[in-house]
Amino acid sequence: MSGQTGANQPRRLAAAEHGLGTSDVDPDALHLMEQLRSAGYQGLLVGGCVRDLLLGLTPKDFDVATDATPEEVKQLFRRSRMVGRRFRITHVRYGRNIFEVSTFRKAEAEAQDERRHSDSGLILRDNVWGTLEEDAFRRDFTINALFYDPETEEIVDYVGGLDDLENRRLRFIGHADVRLREDPVRILRAIRFVAKLDFALDPAIEAAIPETAEQLAAIPPARLFDEVCKLFICGRAEAAWAFLAPTPLRSALFPCTSPEDPFVRLAMRNTDARIAVDKPVTPGFLLAVILWQDYLARYVELTADHKPAEARSGAAAGALGFQQEIIAIPRRFSQFVRDVWSLQDRLERRQPRSILRVYEHARFRAAYDFLALRADAGEPLQEAADWWTRFQECDRGAQENMVETLRGQKTAGEGGSRRRRRRRRNRPKQAQADSNG
Ligand code: ATP
Ligand code: MG
């Protein structure tokens, strides 16, 4: 990306041409940029919000780019704080929103070059500020490098992003293989944008996939977790997975999955449907689905010489532990996965004495959704899933009747063990102790 400095005249699109007005922009963001300007700085919208507005989509958030340094931004806005180390930005709380304000900076390659040739002060500060133009070129994709200047109401395009938006094409700024080597995580961003926007992927990006998949091994697992989550909750997880599954990216990220697992595909679709109607989603649920086959395989292996409960927890630890080497799974999510898995057996078996305890479990609803999805994916669980569906629709009295009916069925089915069962029911402590999971 060298030789760009000052050399290019950007394409400028006037309001009448691009059709956006300040009324499309969050008023707090407008106000924030106005304050930057009145303090003598530049302030423009950049990235996803400009892209989405031009596509007629609702932006997730409004990111601001400025020539003010983070310290200067901090001084200007009382309710702000600097975050990030690799990329130092400032979060400015404004009205009810928090805005990301980032200082214009140079492309990483150029910044590194500069650091190499300058005194150590710059090396410690992993941020090399730049101009508006340099800031455009350091960004990942052309469609993510468009600026909206609220003062002139112009779109400013240094990189051909407007053309690519028009042609619905995702292209890196510069050479795909160079930009991917700089930061292999960008391949996951590429898949997310292609899926979310239904754009065509530049063949140069596609060609770089195998090499990039290998490079993902060097990425810190915590960063991969963040990026994979964004992929799963972009609203088009099914498309993203369909793209990823047949490539070496799937085996690099989730070695224990198979490309054609119908359960995973359904879960992605289900997640998209929930997001479409603003229902909550958690990455824990999708991780539980993705790792389910591995968990089952480990469970079967462990049952050979372990008790079922031990085999279950051993299988969970094994499957999660293996995945953690690649993608860090924060504790709250791995616990969620364990809970959902360990509830499966209890939901399937429907032991009358533990129905209410299962029902009141904090993860019941997620575990039930998981069971229903397994049934949809072809496991022979439809009867159990339907039973739990009905159970949730009943009031307490009817629920007790359902449990009684179940008890009758179970005892009729296992006539010989009736006496033992009755004895056990009278000793609740022990009954609890031998419950599953
Ligand atoms: P979303 O709608 O998901 O927020 P976004 O394009 O705003 O999409 P962010 O992750 O919020 O994505 O990043 C904001 C902007 O920062 C991007 O549009 C892009 O210009 C730049 N950016 C983010 N990550 C990278 C990266 N890894 N390499 C280069 N530029 C990046
Ligand atoms: Mg964004």
Coordinates of C-alpha atoms in Angstrom, one line a residue, residues 29-259:
A29 CA -23.3 10.8 16.2
L30 CA -23.9 14.0 14.2
H31 CA -23.6 16.1 17.4
L32 CA -20.4 14.3 18.3
M33 CA -18.8 15.0 14.9
E34 CA -20.0 18.6 15.2
Q35 CA -18.1 19.0 18.5
L36 CA -15.0 17.6 16.9
R37 CA -15.3 20.1 14.1
S38 CA -15.8 23.1 16.3
A39 CA -12.7 22.1 18.2
G40 CA -10.8 22.3 14.9
Y41 CA -10.7 18.6 14.1
Q42 CA -12.2 16.5 11.3
G43 CA -15.0 14.1 12.1
L44 CA -16.4 11.7 9.5
L45 CA -18.5 8.5 9.6
V46 CA -16.6 5.5 8.3
G47 CA -16.9 1.8 7.8
G48 CA -19.9 -0.4 8.3
C49 CA -22.4 2.4 8.9
V50 CA -21.7 4.2 5.6
R51 CA -21.7 0.8 3.7
D52 CA -25.0 -0.2 5.3
L53 CA -26.7 3.1 4.8
L54 CA -25.8 3.1 1.1
L55 CA -27.2 -0.4 0.8
G56 CA -30.4 0.7 2.5
L57 CA -29.7 -1.4 5.6
T58 CA -29.9 -0.2 9.2
P59 CA -26.3 0.3 10.6
K60 CA -25.4 -1.6 13.7
D61 CA -23.5 1.3 15.0
F62 CA -22.0 4.6 13.8
D63 CA -18.2 4.6 13.9
V64 CA -16.4 8.0 13.7
A65 CA -12.9 8.7 12.2
T66 CA -11.0 11.8 13.2
D67 CA -7.6 13.4 13.0
A68 CA -7.7 14.1 16.7
T69 CA -5.5 11.7 18.7
P70 CA -7.1 9.5 21.4
E71 CA -5.8 11.9 24.0
E72 CA -7.4 14.8 22.3
V73 CA -10.7 13.0 21.9
K74 CA -10.5 12.1 25.6
Q75 CA -10.0 15.7 26.5
L76 CA -12.9 16.9 24.4
F77 CA -15.5 14.4 25.7
R78 CA -15.8 14.0 29.4
R79 CA -17.6 10.7 29.2
S80 CA -15.0 8.8 27.2
R81 CA -12.3 6.3 27.7
M82 CA -9.5 4.9 25.6
V83 CA -9.7 1.2 24.9
G84 CA -7.7 -1.4 23.0
R85 CA -4.0 -1.9 22.7
R86 CA -3.4 -3.2 19.2
F87 CA -5.8 -0.6 17.9
R88 CA -6.2 2.2 20.4
I89 CA -9.6 3.8 20.0
T90 CA -11.8 6.0 22.2
H91 CA -15.3 5.0 23.3
V92 CA -17.3 8.2 23.7
R93 CA -20.6 7.9 25.6
Y94 CA -23.0 10.3 24.0
G95 CA -26.7 10.4 24.9
R96 CA -27.7 6.8 25.2
N97 CA -25.1 5.5 22.8
I98 CA -21.4 4.6 22.9
F99 CA -19.5 5.6 19.8
E100 CA -16.2 4.3 18.6
V101 CA -13.9 7.2 17.6
S102 CA -10.7 6.1 15.9
T103 CA -7.8 8.3 14.9
F104 CA -6.8 8.3 11.2
R105 CA -3.9 5.8 10.9
K106 CA -1.6 4.4 8.3
A107 CA -1.7 0.9 6.9
E108 CA 0.1 -1.6 9.2
A109 CA 2.8 -2.4 6.7
E110 CA 3.7 1.3 6.3
A111 CA 3.5 1.9 10.0
Q112 CA 5.9 -1.0 10.6
D113 CA 8.2 0.4 8.1
E114 CA 8.2 3.7 9.8
R115 CA 8.7 2.1 13.2
R116 CA 11.7 0.2 12.0
H117 CA 13.3 3.5 10.9
S118 CA 12.3 5.6 13.8
D119 CA 13.2 5.8 17.5
S120 CA 11.9 3.3 20.0
G121 CA 9.2 5.6 21.2
L122 CA 7.0 4.6 18.3
I123 CA 7.6 0.9 18.7
L124 CA 6.1 1.0 22.2
R125 CA 3.1 2.9 20.9
D126 CA 1.7 0.5 18.4
N127 CA -0.2 3.2 16.6
V128 CA 1.0 5.4 13.8
W129 CA -1.4 8.2 13.0
G130 CA -2.0 9.2 9.4
T131 CA -4.2 11.3 7.1
L132 CA -7.8 10.7 6.0
E133 CA -6.5 9.2 2.8
E134 CA -4.0 6.9 4.6
D135 CA -6.8 5.8 6.9
A136 CA -8.9 4.7 3.9
F137 CA -6.1 2.5 2.6
R138 CA -5.3 0.8 5.8
R139 CA -8.9 -0.6 6.0
D140 CA -9.8 -4.1 4.9
F141 CA -12.3 -4.1 2.1
T142 CA -13.1 -1.3 -0.4
I143 CA -16.8 -1.2 0.8
N144 CA -15.6 -0.7 4.4
A145 CA -13.4 2.3 3.5
L146 CA -16.1 4.9 2.6
F147 CA -16.4 8.1 4.5
Y148 CA -19.4 10.3 5.0
D149 CA -18.6 13.9 5.7
P150 CA -21.6 15.4 7.6
E151 CA -20.5 18.9 6.9
T152 CA -20.5 18.7 3.1
E153 CA -22.8 15.6 3.1
E154 CA -20.5 14.0 0.6
I155 CA -19.3 10.4 0.4
V156 CA -15.6 10.3 0.0
D157 CA -14.1 7.2 -1.7
Y158 CA -10.4 6.7 -2.2
V159 CA -10.5 3.0 -3.0
G160 CA -13.3 2.2 -5.5
G161 CA -15.7 1.1 -2.8
L162 CA -18.7 2.8 -4.4
D163 CA -18.1 0.8 -7.6
D164 CA -17.9 -2.4 -5.6
L165 CA -21.0 -1.6 -3.7
E166 CA -22.8 -1.0 -7.0
N167 CA -21.5 -4.3 -8.4
R168 CA -22.1 -6.1 -5.0
R169 CA -18.6 -7.4 -4.9
L170 CA -16.3 -7.9 -1.9
R171 CA -12.7 -6.9 -2.6
F172 CA -9.7 -6.2 -0.5
I173 CA -7.9 -2.9 -0.8
G174 CA -4.7 -4.1 -2.4
H175 CA -3.7 -7.7 -3.0
A176 CA -5.9 -10.3 -1.3
D177 CA -3.0 -12.6 -0.3
V178 CA -0.9 -9.7 1.1
R179 CA -3.8 -8.4 3.2
L180 CA -4.6 -11.9 4.4
R181 CA -1.1 -12.6 5.4
E182 CA -1.0 -9.3 7.3
D183 CA -4.1 -10.5 9.2
P184 CA -5.6 -13.9 8.4
V185 CA -8.7 -13.2 10.5
R186 CA -9.8 -11.0 7.7
I187 CA -10.9 -14.1 5.9
L188 CA -13.6 -14.6 8.5
R189 CA -14.6 -11.0 8.1
A190 CA -14.8 -11.6 4.3
I191 CA -17.1 -14.6 4.8
R192 CA -19.3 -12.6 7.2
F193 CA -19.7 -9.7 4.8
V194 CA -20.3 -11.9 1.8
A195 CA -23.0 -13.8 3.7
K196 CA -24.6 -10.8 5.4
L197 CA -24.7 -8.6 2.3
D198 CA -25.1 -11.4 -0.3
F199 CA -22.1 -10.1 -2.2
A200 CA -19.8 -12.0 -4.6
L201 CA -16.5 -12.9 -3.2
D202 CA -13.5 -11.7 -5.2
P203 CA -11.9 -14.8 -6.8
A204 CA -8.5 -13.6 -5.4
I205 CA -9.9 -14.0 -1.9
E206 CA -11.3 -17.4 -2.6
A207 CA -8.0 -18.6 -4.1
A208 CA -6.2 -17.5 -0.9
I209 CA -8.4 -19.6 1.4
P210 CA -6.3 -22.8 1.8
E211 CA -3.1 -20.8 2.7
T212 CA -5.1 -18.5 5.0
A213 CA -6.7 -21.5 6.8
E214 CA -3.2 -22.7 7.7
Q215 CA -2.3 -19.2 9.0
L216 CA -5.2 -19.2 11.4
A217 CA -3.3 -21.5 13.7
A218 CA -1.1 -18.6 14.7
I219 CA -4.0 -16.4 15.7
P220 CA -4.7 -16.0 19.5
P221 CA -7.7 -18.2 20.4
A222 CA -9.4 -15.3 22.1
R223 CA -9.4 -13.2 18.9
L224 CA -10.7 -16.2 16.9
F225 CA -13.6 -16.6 19.4
D226 CA -14.6 -13.0 18.9
E227 CA -14.5 -13.2 15.2
V228 CA -16.3 -16.6 15.0
C229 CA -19.0 -15.2 17.2
K230 CA -19.6 -12.3 14.9
L231 CA -19.9 -14.7 12.1
F232 CA -22.5 -16.7 13.9
I233 CA -24.6 -13.7 15.0
C234 CA -24.4 -11.7 11.7
G235 CA -28.0 -12.8 10.9
R236 CA -26.8 -15.0 8.0
A237 CA -25.1 -17.8 9.9
E238 CA -26.5 -20.4 7.6
A239 CA -25.0 -18.9 4.5
A240 CA -21.8 -18.2 6.3
W241 CA -21.6 -21.9 7.4
A242 CA -22.5 -23.1 4.0
F243 CA -19.6 -21.1 2.6
L244 CA -17.1 -22.2 5.3
A245 CA -18.1 -25.9 5.7
P246 CA -16.6 -27.3 2.5
T247 CA -13.3 -25.3 2.8
P248 CA -10.2 -25.9 4.9
L249 CA -11.3 -23.1 7.1
R250 CA -13.9 -25.4 8.7
S251 CA -11.3 -28.0 9.5
A252 CA -8.9 -25.3 10.7
L253 CA -11.4 -23.8 13.1
F254 CA -13.6 -26.8 14.0
P255 CA -11.6 -30.0 13.2
C256 CA -14.2 -32.3 14.8
T257 CA -17.0 -31.2 12.6
S258 CA -18.1 -32.8 9.3
P259 CA -19.0 -30.6 6.3

